[in-house]
Amino acid sequence: MLKKRVLQAAAVVTPFLCAIFVLMITGHGVDFSILVPAWNDETGWFSQVAAMVEYGHPLGYYGYNGTHAAVGTFGPWGIAPLIPYWLFGSVFGWHVWSMALANISFLCLAVGIFILLTKPSCRQLGWIIGMYCCLNITVGYSMTAMSEGLRYSLGIVLLAILLYLSRCLRSCKEEGWRKKQYILVIVLAFVMFYAVNVYLVFALAIPAFCWIVCSHTRRFCKFRIPISVGVTLLLSFAANYLIGLVTAPYTTSTLANMINTFREEGLYRGMYFAADTLFHNLQTVNLFLQEKNGEVLAWFFTKYVAVTAFLIWQMIAPERTSGRNRMSWKQIRYYAVSLYILLGFLVGYCLLYTGSGWTLCRGINTGFTIFLFYLCSCKEHKIKKIVILLSLVSVMSTYGYYSSLTAERQTTAESLEHLEEDRERIAEVVQISPEKDRWENTIACYGDSPASVAIPAGAGLNAMMNGGVELRARYAFVSQKVRGRYLEMLLQNGHSVIYENDSFLILWNNVDGGDNDEG
């Protein structure tokens, strides 16, 4: 019993220990304060949560190229994924390294929930610890100010919910449902719908949820396929609609384009658009990328393809891989669920989103994380050994990935003292107030700079990436790297410089812009 408790505790803190291990091997000791925002997207996440902690919501418009949400002031990710970080910040305070600490904490909590609901054996707990250490992308992104840590955590929790639900309902199939089972299903349905609003690909969990519930309900057992499909479509479209209301569009969503194509050009053109989108995203996978950290990206995709191929091979040729001519229903279910998770997240992501190889990697790594935890709950060991072997082979590229990740954050962390000075001076010239109009509280950003974390909490950051200028925003933030491209243009349009240092300039818009709509 003591051994099991120790292993449970070790598994729960594994995400925290992995982060410490990465910091130590890259020469940073146990210094979480270096895990500060270093990318443009990271500063956007950090700043929006800072606004929520300070005011409850951003006072200005977050978005791209002057866009903003139809409802509210949040950016291209909406409000759903920000809520857990807001709760974390409200309890523990919000500092520049808080988002990374929140991600690590969410993963520890998710592992704890998985253990609580699935009740793994000592051997399975050992596999959970080992498999998590093989998730180098999950470990890496847990140490950033991005939302991937929350996504991976939700994926683990959703898997635990489905496994727990299946076990609970199986016991009451003959006796009939009781109040406890009804409450359980309702609560878990809301959790799942929230997860879909955080990451639309989590809609893949809805048919599994419906299938489990219907399979253990006499009245709906015969109709589980149409019910699963119907509920999935209904909730997916509802979630997509809600997400569209509270997000500032960067580009028209792939799903919206797909729906419009089906509606306006018919079934054939719609299917062609879907297939073209799928293959376009798959083409971003290049095992010989020359970009930064291309090796770790190549190894991730190699691992993903190798595991998927091995699953398919075992399923179609069991006699060659295990000496059996036929598989039991339990084995068939294991392979089917595994392929559903891996291929489902790959196809689902490629149909709903678009982006570079790294964007695809961090997206489908959600499915890979879920798959490895599902693997830990099963008795199959061959694939576990393949995952560990490939992870050991790619250890050198993984070290380079971790070193690069911590090095760029250290560079930003070393300038925190100067950023704090900038924050005080900027607060004197950039007046942000709940009484002001939203565009009065908005800063148009030109160029990428981690120094944008020095912007006062509550200000809306609207990133201008189309080469134009936004005249409705009262302030402008210009990185010195793009000074020559934008400064003259802004000065000619009524802006004046109110603060400048070696990294960036702050300008004030002297002329009232166009319609200062309230959204």
XYZ file of C-alpha atoms in Angstrom:
519
model
C 0.000 0.000 0.000
C 2.833 2.389 0.901
C 4.595 1.589 -2.366
C 1.464 2.478 -4.313
C 1.014 5.764 -2.446
C 4.622 6.717 -3.164
C 4.195 5.911 -6.856
C 0.946 7.891 -6.996
C 2.644 10.908 -5.454
C 5.614 10.523 -7.822
C 3.314 10.357 -10.843
C 1.392 13.469 -9.783
C 4.558 15.563 -9.415
C 6.229 14.155 -12.560
C 5.340 17.250 -14.701
C 6.915 19.445 -12.003
C 10.005 17.213 -11.711
C 10.433 17.130 -15.502
C 10.416 20.943 -15.589
C 13.032 21.056 -12.821
C 15.139 18.475 -14.667
C 15.055 20.558 -17.867
C 16.063 23.703 -15.965
C 18.933 21.868 -14.249
C 20.398 20.180 -17.353
C 20.282 23.491 -19.234
C 22.194 25.250 -16.446
C 19.421 27.242 -14.746
C 19.130 25.320 -11.472
C 15.667 25.496 -9.941
C 14.863 28.958 -11.262
C 11.301 29.105 -12.596
C 11.520 32.886 -12.840
C 13.277 32.591 -16.207
C 10.132 31.053 -17.742
C 8.827 34.393 -18.984
C 6.995 35.162 -22.261
C 9.423 35.267 -25.182
C 7.145 35.184 -28.250
C 4.439 37.507 -29.530
C 1.674 34.948 -28.882
C 3.011 34.337 -25.380
C 2.866 38.013 -24.460
C -0.717 38.098 -25.760
C -1.747 35.265 -23.460
C 0.070 36.787 -20.490
C -1.360 40.280 -21.014
C -4.965 39.119 -21.395
C -4.800 37.136 -18.147
C -3.181 40.143 -16.432
C -6.166 42.231 -17.574
C -8.601 39.614 -16.229
C -6.860 39.496 -12.854
C -6.782 43.308 -12.633
C -10.147 44.304 -14.156
C -12.071 41.122 -14.976
C -11.557 41.591 -18.724
C -9.327 43.565 -21.131
C -10.383 47.224 -21.278
C -9.184 47.572 -24.861
C -9.505 45.433 -27.963
C -7.226 42.430 -28.444
C -6.959 41.210 -32.011
C -5.105 41.350 -35.299
C -5.115 44.069 -37.940
C -7.812 46.106 -36.190
C -10.262 43.234 -35.727
C -12.058 42.504 -32.492
C -14.616 40.055 -31.134
C -18.313 40.579 -31.778
C -18.885 40.238 -28.039
C -16.311 41.386 -25.504
C -12.692 42.420 -25.960
C -10.778 39.143 -25.999
C -8.338 38.125 -28.717
C -8.228 35.279 -31.253
C -8.476 32.550 -28.581
C -11.624 33.749 -26.808
C -12.315 33.603 -23.098
C -12.677 29.847 -22.409
C -8.947 28.927 -22.288
C -8.162 32.010 -20.194
C -10.489 31.148 -17.292
C -8.190 28.565 -15.578
C -5.237 30.986 -15.781
C -7.405 33.781 -14.362
C -8.336 31.521 -11.419
C -4.667 30.636 -10.897
C -3.653 34.294 -11.008
C -6.459 35.337 -8.664
C -5.253 32.829 -6.054
C -1.472 33.018 -6.423
C -0.960 36.414 -8.043
C 0.089 37.062 -11.642
C 3.771 37.519 -12.440
C 5.663 37.267 -15.716
C 6.490 33.592 -15.047
C 3.035 32.669 -13.683
C 1.651 31.186 -16.906
C 4.379 28.549 -17.082
C 3.811 27.691 -13.412
C 0.085 27.439 -14.128
C 0.691 25.058 -17.056
C 2.902 22.808 -14.943
C 0.334 22.880 -12.119
C -2.516 22.005 -14.507
C -0.583 18.984 -15.777
C 0.127 17.820 -12.214
C -3.575 18.217 -11.410
C -4.584 16.352 -14.590
C -2.321 13.404 -13.735
C -3.814 13.400 -10.224
C -7.375 13.327 -11.626
C -6.383 10.522 -14.019
C -5.042 8.454 -11.113
C -8.087 9.206 -8.954
C -10.592 8.163 -11.635
C -8.796 5.212 -13.249
C -7.132 3.723 -10.128
C -3.996 2.379 -11.904
C -1.908 -0.450 -10.457
C 1.691 0.015 -9.318
C 2.941 -1.202 -12.684
C 0.644 1.181 -14.542
C 1.800 4.050 -12.345
C 5.354 3.242 -13.363
C 4.339 3.413 -17.008
C 2.583 6.758 -16.453
C 5.813 8.220 -15.069
C 7.882 6.736 -17.903
C 5.473 7.718 -20.683
C 5.187 11.315 -19.484
C 8.977 11.636 -19.613
C 8.760 10.617 -23.284
C 6.415 13.531 -24.056
C 9.158 16.040 -24.839
C 6.781 18.425 -26.661
C 4.362 18.355 -23.712
C 7.203 19.039 -21.250
C 8.548 21.853 -23.440
C 5.253 23.674 -23.958
C 4.362 23.316 -20.278
C 7.274 25.699 -19.650
C 5.971 28.424 -21.968
C 3.289 31.102 -21.672
C 1.136 29.306 -24.259
C -2.147 27.467 -23.694
C -0.856 24.068 -24.834
C -0.265 23.019 -21.223
C -3.972 23.532 -20.538
C -4.941 21.607 -23.687
C -2.763 18.643 -22.793
C -4.170 18.698 -19.254
C -7.762 18.756 -20.507
C -6.991 15.869 -22.860
C -5.760 13.724 -19.966
C -8.803 14.685 -17.869
C -11.248 13.880 -20.703
C -9.680 10.445 -21.153
C -9.964 9.798 -17.412
C -13.611 10.894 -17.504
C -14.465 8.526 -20.353
C -12.712 5.567 -18.700
C -14.382 6.323 -15.362
C -17.802 6.811 -16.968
C -17.546 3.488 -18.793
C -16.692 1.663 -15.574
C -19.438 3.353 -13.531
C -22.222 2.811 -16.063
C -21.225 -0.785 -16.718
C -22.083 -1.644 -13.117
C -25.592 -0.166 -13.329
C -26.585 -1.533 -16.758
C -28.800 -4.243 -15.338
C -29.936 -2.495 -12.158
C -30.890 0.737 -13.884
C -29.605 4.245 -13.376
C -29.697 6.024 -10.054
C -29.523 9.708 -9.183
C -25.739 9.515 -8.876
C -25.354 8.303 -12.457
C -27.611 11.039 -13.847
C -25.679 13.751 -12.002
C -22.373 12.242 -13.164
C -23.409 12.286 -16.835
C -24.704 15.873 -16.662
C -21.612 17.216 -14.907
C -19.240 15.438 -17.278
C -21.217 16.678 -20.286
C -20.626 20.275 -19.171
C -16.922 19.576 -18.628
C -16.683 18.152 -22.130
C -18.524 21.089 -23.696
C -16.137 23.493 -21.944
C -13.160 21.508 -23.295
C -14.534 21.787 -26.838
C -14.732 25.580 -26.411
C -11.081 25.583 -25.364
C -9.991 23.418 -28.320
C -12.496 22.469 -30.996
C -10.738 19.177 -31.814
C -11.886 17.900 -28.400
C -15.232 17.385 -30.147
C -13.761 13.942 -30.879
C -14.566 13.047 -27.262
C -18.295 13.747 -27.701
C -19.170 10.649 -29.817
C -17.181 8.475 -27.395
C -19.125 10.013 -24.481
C -22.488 9.471 -26.239
C -21.564 5.915 -27.235
C -20.710 4.974 -23.639
C -23.907 6.523 -22.235
C -26.167 4.968 -24.899
C -24.504 1.565 -24.619
C -25.468 1.405 -20.962
C -29.019 2.693 -21.435
C -31.614 0.193 -22.631
C -33.834 2.847 -24.199
C -31.127 4.344 -26.438
C -28.796 1.382 -26.961
C -30.097 0.619 -30.489
C -29.782 4.247 -31.555
C -26.280 4.958 -30.271
C -24.787 5.615 -33.728
C -27.291 8.295 -34.878
C -27.381 9.803 -31.375
C -23.574 9.987 -31.208
C -23.326 11.598 -34.654
C -26.235 13.986 -34.075
C -25.104 15.202 -30.647
C -21.533 15.609 -31.871
C -22.591 17.768 -34.823
C -24.977 19.832 -32.686
C -22.479 20.547 -29.905
C -19.591 21.117 -32.324
C -21.521 23.730 -34.291
C -22.782 25.321 -31.052
C -19.238 25.522 -29.665
C -17.892 26.866 -32.961
C -20.620 29.557 -32.962
C -19.850 30.588 -29.373
C -16.118 30.656 -30.083
C -16.765 32.869 -33.116
C -18.688 35.393 -31.012
C -15.958 35.943 -28.420
C -12.827 35.771 -30.577
C -11.131 38.442 -32.648
C -10.613 36.844 -36.074
C -7.147 36.707 -37.533
C -8.253 34.871 -40.659
C -11.578 33.316 -41.557
C -11.686 29.941 -39.823
C -11.162 26.821 -41.906
C -14.405 25.373 -40.551
C -16.371 28.494 -41.536
C -14.895 28.346 -45.059
C -15.784 24.664 -45.271
C -19.390 25.251 -44.192
C -19.767 28.131 -46.669
C -18.359 25.979 -49.476
C -20.845 23.176 -48.722
C -23.705 25.674 -48.541
C -22.863 27.743 -51.618
C -21.151 25.290 -53.983
C -22.652 21.940 -53.068
C -21.526 18.609 -51.653
C -18.837 17.831 -54.243
C -17.007 21.175 -53.939
C -17.346 21.034 -50.162
C -15.736 17.591 -50.012
C -12.997 18.753 -52.369
C -12.292 21.787 -50.148
C -12.139 19.566 -47.040
C -9.749 17.103 -48.734
C -7.577 19.938 -50.077
C -7.356 21.502 -46.600
C -6.418 18.144 -45.085
C -3.608 17.460 -47.569
C -2.347 21.048 -47.434
C -1.787 20.703 -43.687
C -0.237 17.260 -44.052
C 2.254 18.764 -46.502
C 3.607 20.979 -43.727
C 5.112 17.805 -42.226
C 8.712 17.712 -43.401
C 11.042 15.241 -41.728
C 14.067 17.164 -43.000
C 13.214 20.666 -41.835
C 16.108 23.078 -41.755
C 14.353 25.511 -39.411
C 15.112 26.052 -35.737
C 14.670 22.820 -33.724
C 13.741 20.997 -36.923
C 15.289 17.769 -35.621
C 12.982 17.439 -32.623
C 10.044 18.193 -34.901
C 11.145 15.465 -37.328
C 11.532 12.964 -34.471
C 8.068 13.807 -33.160
C 6.440 13.107 -36.511
C 8.573 9.959 -36.935
C 7.352 8.713 -33.558
C 3.749 9.572 -34.430
C 3.891 7.780 -37.800
C 5.804 4.748 -36.447
C 3.349 4.156 -33.597
C 0.320 4.606 -35.855
C 1.751 2.256 -38.493
C 2.533 -0.387 -35.867
C -1.030 -0.204 -34.519
C -2.472 -0.655 -38.000
C -0.095 -3.561 -38.718
C -1.043 -5.341 -35.510
C -4.717 -4.860 -36.274
C -4.645 -6.210 -39.848
C -2.055 -8.957 -39.306
C -2.341 -10.224 -35.713
C -0.922 -13.633 -36.578
C 2.373 -12.098 -37.740
C 2.837 -9.863 -34.726
C 1.523 -12.008 -31.898
C 1.079 -15.533 -33.253
C -2.736 -15.288 -32.980
C -5.088 -15.800 -35.899
C -7.865 -13.875 -34.229
C -8.073 -11.090 -31.695
C -10.453 -10.872 -28.775
C -13.059 -8.121 -28.622
C -11.005 -6.415 -25.889
C -7.941 -6.307 -28.152
C -9.970 -5.019 -31.100
C -11.391 -2.258 -28.883
C -7.891 -1.309 -27.716
C -6.574 -0.926 -31.279
C -9.715 0.856 -32.471
C -9.621 3.401 -29.622
C -5.881 3.978 -30.094
C -6.252 4.638 -33.826
C -9.310 6.802 -33.196
C -7.251 9.021 -30.889
C -4.155 9.253 -33.116
C -5.798 9.512 -36.546
C -8.766 11.459 -35.185
C -6.604 14.271 -33.832
C -4.463 14.336 -36.967
C -7.413 14.532 -39.380
C -9.472 16.722 -37.049
C -6.700 19.274 -36.672
C -5.936 19.337 -40.382
C -9.603 19.924 -41.250
C -10.187 22.659 -38.653
C -6.914 24.575 -38.503
C -3.972 25.501 -40.646
C -0.396 26.467 -39.949
C 3.266 25.474 -40.050
C 4.867 22.175 -39.100
C 5.387 23.389 -35.531
C 1.744 24.479 -35.259
C 0.622 21.058 -36.454
C 3.071 19.368 -34.063
C 1.849 21.099 -30.929
C -1.746 20.574 -32.039
C -1.666 16.830 -32.659
C 0.622 16.321 -29.670
C -2.614 16.725 -27.687
C -3.801 13.464 -29.244
C -0.420 11.819 -28.705
C -0.486 12.769 -25.014
C -3.980 11.306 -24.631
C -2.912 8.149 -26.470
C 0.098 7.525 -24.220
C -2.036 7.870 -21.091
C -4.586 5.482 -22.615
C -1.697 3.129 -23.342
C -0.725 3.252 -19.660
C -4.199 2.046 -18.668
C -3.894 -1.040 -20.937
C -1.754 -4.188 -20.755
C -0.172 -3.746 -24.203
C 3.601 -3.339 -23.776
C 5.066 -3.529 -27.302
C 4.053 -0.025 -28.300
C 5.228 1.353 -24.944
C 8.657 -0.093 -25.676
C 8.651 1.441 -29.183
C 7.797 4.879 -27.765
C 10.574 4.664 -25.153
C 13.099 3.414 -27.730
C 12.334 6.255 -30.174
C 12.473 8.757 -27.310
C 15.917 7.497 -26.267
C 17.184 7.666 -29.873
C 16.006 11.290 -30.176
C 17.462 12.385 -26.827
C 20.147 14.624 -28.377
C 17.653 16.609 -30.441
C 15.451 16.867 -27.357
C 18.305 18.395 -25.366
C 18.815 20.970 -28.123
C 15.101 21.777 -28.033
C 15.088 22.292 -24.266
C 18.300 24.345 -24.391
C 16.871 26.632 -27.056
C 13.600 26.996 -25.146
C 15.262 28.043 -21.882
C 17.941 30.186 -23.555
C 15.455 32.501 -25.267
C 13.565 32.919 -21.987
C 16.745 33.635 -20.078
C 17.529 36.417 -22.549
C 14.158 38.026 -21.825
C 14.370 37.346 -18.075
C 17.711 39.151 -17.861
C 16.034 42.336 -19.065
C 13.152 42.126 -16.545
C 14.669 44.833 -14.382
C 14.685 47.202 -17.347
C 11.159 46.098 -18.288
C 9.988 46.975 -14.793
C 11.446 50.457 -15.220
C 9.754 50.683 -18.622
C 6.456 49.577 -17.070
C 6.548 52.465 -14.567
C 7.395 55.059 -17.210
C 4.853 53.729 -19.698
C 2.139 53.790 -17.032
C 2.737 57.552 -16.755
C 2.134 58.229 -20.463
C -0.347 55.438 -21.383
C -3.540 56.152 -19.468
C -5.723 53.032 -19.227
C -9.058 53.395 -17.449
C -12.399 51.513 -17.239
C -14.170 54.815 -17.840
C -12.618 55.243 -21.278
C -13.815 54.000 -24.652
C -12.391 50.618 -25.722
C -10.361 52.036 -28.577
C -9.036 54.661 -26.149
C -7.627 51.717 -24.156
C -6.201 49.961 -27.227
C -2.573 49.912 -28.359
C -1.815 49.032 -31.971
C 1.373 46.912 -32.013
C 3.853 47.049 -34.884
C 6.583 44.436 -34.765
C 7.273 41.573 -32.382
C 8.857 42.308 -29.010
C 8.754 40.535 -25.619
C 8.851 44.040 -24.126
C 5.103 44.292 -24.728
C 4.702 42.626 -21.295
C 5.582 46.079 -19.935
C 2.294 47.448 -21.281
C -0.128 48.363 -18.438
C -2.615 45.646 -17.471
C -5.993 46.091 -19.127
C -4.715 47.660 -22.329
C -5.830 45.927 -25.502
C -3.005 44.880 -27.831
C -3.980 44.796 -31.493
C -1.153 43.316 -33.572
C -0.844 44.927 -37.006
C 0.567 42.317 -39.380
C -0.895 43.475 -42.697
C 1.454 46.431 -43.207
C -1.204 49.047 -42.494
C -1.859 51.331 -39.523
C -4.819 51.357 -37.140
C -6.065 54.925 -36.581
C -8.825 54.027 -34.126
C -6.347 52.926 -31.461
C -5.291 55.744 -29.133
C -1.722 54.404 -28.743
C 0.866 52.662 -30.887
C 3.700 50.338 -29.832
C 6.507 50.115 -32.410
C 9.445 47.730 -32.123
C 12.751 49.362 -33.049
C 13.242 46.484 -35.518
C 10.403 47.831 -37.723
C 10.866 51.532 -36.927
C 11.792 52.450 -40.495
C 8.744 50.689 -41.878
C 6.061 52.251 -39.675
C 7.278 55.362 -37.846
C 7.014 57.808 -40.733
C 3.617 56.444 -41.677
C 2.303 56.901 -38.124
C 3.741 60.416 -37.772
C 2.046 61.434 -40.995
C -1.263 60.125 -39.615
C -1.305 62.283 -36.494
C 0.812 60.253 -34.054
C 3.533 61.663 -31.831
C 6.256 59.851 -29.858
C 5.677 59.930 -26.084
C 8.231 57.312 -24.975
C 11.279 55.658 -26.550
C 14.081 53.298 -25.538
C 16.446 50.920 -27.326
C 13.741 48.285 -27.844
C 10.562 50.129 -28.752
C 8.631 53.379 -29.071
C 5.229 54.391 -27.703
C 3.205 56.874 -29.755
C -0.007 58.749 -28.989
C -2.669 59.239 -31.635
C -3.496 62.961 -31.687
C -6.336 62.544 -34.167
C -9.603 60.766 -33.403
C -9.932 57.780 -35.685
C -12.969 56.340 -37.384
C -15.942 54.789 -35.696
C -15.002 54.009 -32.115
C -17.473 51.137 -31.972
C -17.987 49.320 -28.729
C -18.202 45.885 -30.323
